[in-house]
Amino acid sequence: MALRFFNTYSRQLEEFRPRDAKERKIDIYTCGPTVYSRAHIGNFRAYIFEDLLQRHLELRGYKVHRVMNITDVDDKTIRGAREAKAPLIKFTEQFKDAFFEDAGTLRIKRADEYPAATDQRYIDRMISMIETLISRGLAYQADDKSVYFRINKFPDYGKLAHFDLTQLQSTGRVKHDEYDKEHIGDFALWKAWDEEDGDVGWESPWGRGRPGWHIECSAMATALLGDQIDIHCGGVDNIFPHHEAEIAQSEGVTGKKFVRMWLHCAHLLVDGQKMSKSLGNFYTIPDVLAKGYTGRELRYALIRVHYRTQLNFTWDGMKEARESLGRVDDWLERLRETAGDKIDNRKIDMQPGQQLEEALDDDLNISAALGFLFESIRETNRAMDKDELDAASANAWLNWWERINRVLVMEAETAELPAEVATLAEARAQARLAKDFRKSDELRDKLNALGWEARDTKDGQKITRRAGA
Ligand code: AMP
Ligand code: ZN
């Protein structure tokens, strides 16, 4: 079956057709964290969905180039820095570090690039994009000195969100600081400096100021991936206005279709409400670890429900995740024993099929994929209970698992590793996959220095404590 995904733009399941079908290279842009506080597990649900997407595409032979931006200047980061009486860069740095640590704990593969909005290269690009938009009549500077996008001049505005602009006009909501916009829906591209911004600001043709959040992503995405992207992801709350604005800005400048497929992840809920900073109903990764759970267990709890279905976070759900993983661990141990037996007069030949991968081909249908996994575990266990599964079948299942585990990353192996070690181990596994042995050796040395040993076995990399360490 061909790969297909639900495209938010068309609201339909569409066959995935990359721009570069021959080389099978694809570009993915994912909206990353706003580093004004530690990301919560709701944010990480979105990042884990993106990780599943990337890993499955790679399993299917695509070469994925993924960019995830870091929003390190916006209203929230500026307010946070002001309250902490710290320079913006210093303030955001701690949350960037925390983000990478947490992503490692959850076994999320690193993106190829993590551009930060405050990088002068991107600020320059934001400014030049805004200049182009102004020259085309798609943007204007208002009396408050800020620059706004003129949504009435972009006929496709609202197509991603399936939003009716007339409704926007009829709401009559006018915030005090938006009085000089031409249209209530016009959004800021460049925000004129005000006192609250303190020392945060950049010179521009419109005076000192800072970029709006939406233009940051348009600039970084087009700078690193070009005018067109295969897949752009985020959580559903990003659809409007953020992604709608990204389309208007990017297409307004390039004149080309910005994104071929938009994929959005539904929210993680707590007691039926969106997990969010503002509601205060959130948990961070350290909160979950402090309750005695591992990153592996949390990853499983967040990945196991289809990405377009809302998922309610509960501690019972964490317990279930632990039980499910325990079944996988026991199964693998039994398979290894069975596969290693020399004398083999067992008669059941039971080989894995393609069902799990095919389920993921179908818009990442993880429920069907895991359903197949646990059904297979039940059946092969039944055969092993009777001591009848032959060694060749057990081996075939282990090989199959090795392949599948590259996507699900569910195996216990690195579960108890400290985050830093897990991140290095994952990077080393990736380096080996890419046949970059120099890098892999460097990473082995780094692991050694931390007191850990990396061994390469036929079941993949094993990380253990170094003797005497
Ligand atoms: P932010 O740092 O708020 O820009 O969010 C980063 C990412 O997390 C975005 O893709 C959001 O859509 C996503 N996100 C935020 N809250 C949740 C939630 N409760 N469940 C799933 N994704 C979320
Ligand atoms: Zn974005």
CSV table of N, CA and C and ligand atoms in Angstrom, one decimal, residues 29-32 69 71 213-214 216-218 232-233 238 242-243 246, ligand 2:
chain,number,residue,atom,x,y,z
A,29,TYR,N,9.5,20.4,8.0
A,29,TYR,CA,9.6,21.5,9.0
A,29,TYR,C,8.7,21.3,10.1
A,30,THR,N,9.2,21.4,11.3
A,30,THR,CA,8.3,21.2,12.5
A,30,THR,C,8.5,22.4,13.4
A,31,CYS,N,7.4,22.9,13.9
A,31,CYS,CA,7.4,24.1,14.8
A,31,CYS,C,7.9,23.6,16.1
A,32,GLY,N,9.0,24.2,16.6
A,32,GLY,CA,9.6,23.8,17.9
A,32,GLY,C,9.1,24.5,19.1
A,69,ASN,N,12.5,24.6,14.5
A,69,ASN,CA,13.0,25.9,15.0
A,69,ASN,C,12.9,26.0,16.5
A,71,THR,N,11.9,29.0,19.1
A,71,THR,CA,11.3,30.3,19.2
A,71,THR,C,12.0,31.0,20.5
A,213,TRP,N,6.0,36.3,15.6
A,213,TRP,CA,6.3,34.9,15.7
A,213,TRP,C,6.1,34.2,14.4
A,214,HIS,N,5.1,34.6,13.6
A,214,HIS,CA,4.8,33.8,12.4
A,214,HIS,C,6.0,34.0,11.3
A,216,GLU,N,9.0,34.5,11.8
A,216,GLU,CA,10.2,33.7,12.2
A,216,GLU,C,10.2,32.4,11.5
A,217,CYS,N,9.1,31.7,11.5
A,217,CYS,CA,9.0,30.3,10.9
A,217,CYS,C,9.1,30.4,9.4
A,218,SER,N,8.5,31.4,8.8
A,218,SER,CA,8.6,31.5,7.3
A,218,SER,C,10.0,31.7,6.9
A,232,HIS,N,4.9,19.8,6.6
A,232,HIS,CA,5.1,20.7,7.7
A,232,HIS,C,4.1,20.2,8.8
A,233,CYS,N,4.7,20.2,10.1
A,233,CYS,CA,3.9,19.6,11.2
A,233,CYS,C,3.8,20.6,12.3
A,238,ASN,N,-1.6,25.2,16.3
A,238,ASN,CA,-0.8,26.0,15.4
A,238,ASN,C,-1.5,26.3,14.0
A,242,HIS,N,-1.1,30.6,13.3
A,242,HIS,CA,0.3,30.5,13.0
A,242,HIS,C,0.6,29.9,11.6
A,243,HIS,N,0.1,28.8,11.3
A,243,HIS,CA,0.4,28.2,10.0
A,243,HIS,C,-0.3,28.9,8.8
A,246,GLU,N,2.0,31.6,8.1
A,246,GLU,CA,3.2,31.1,7.5
A,246,GLU,C,3.0,31.0,5.9
B,2,ZN,ZN,6.2,27.7,13.5
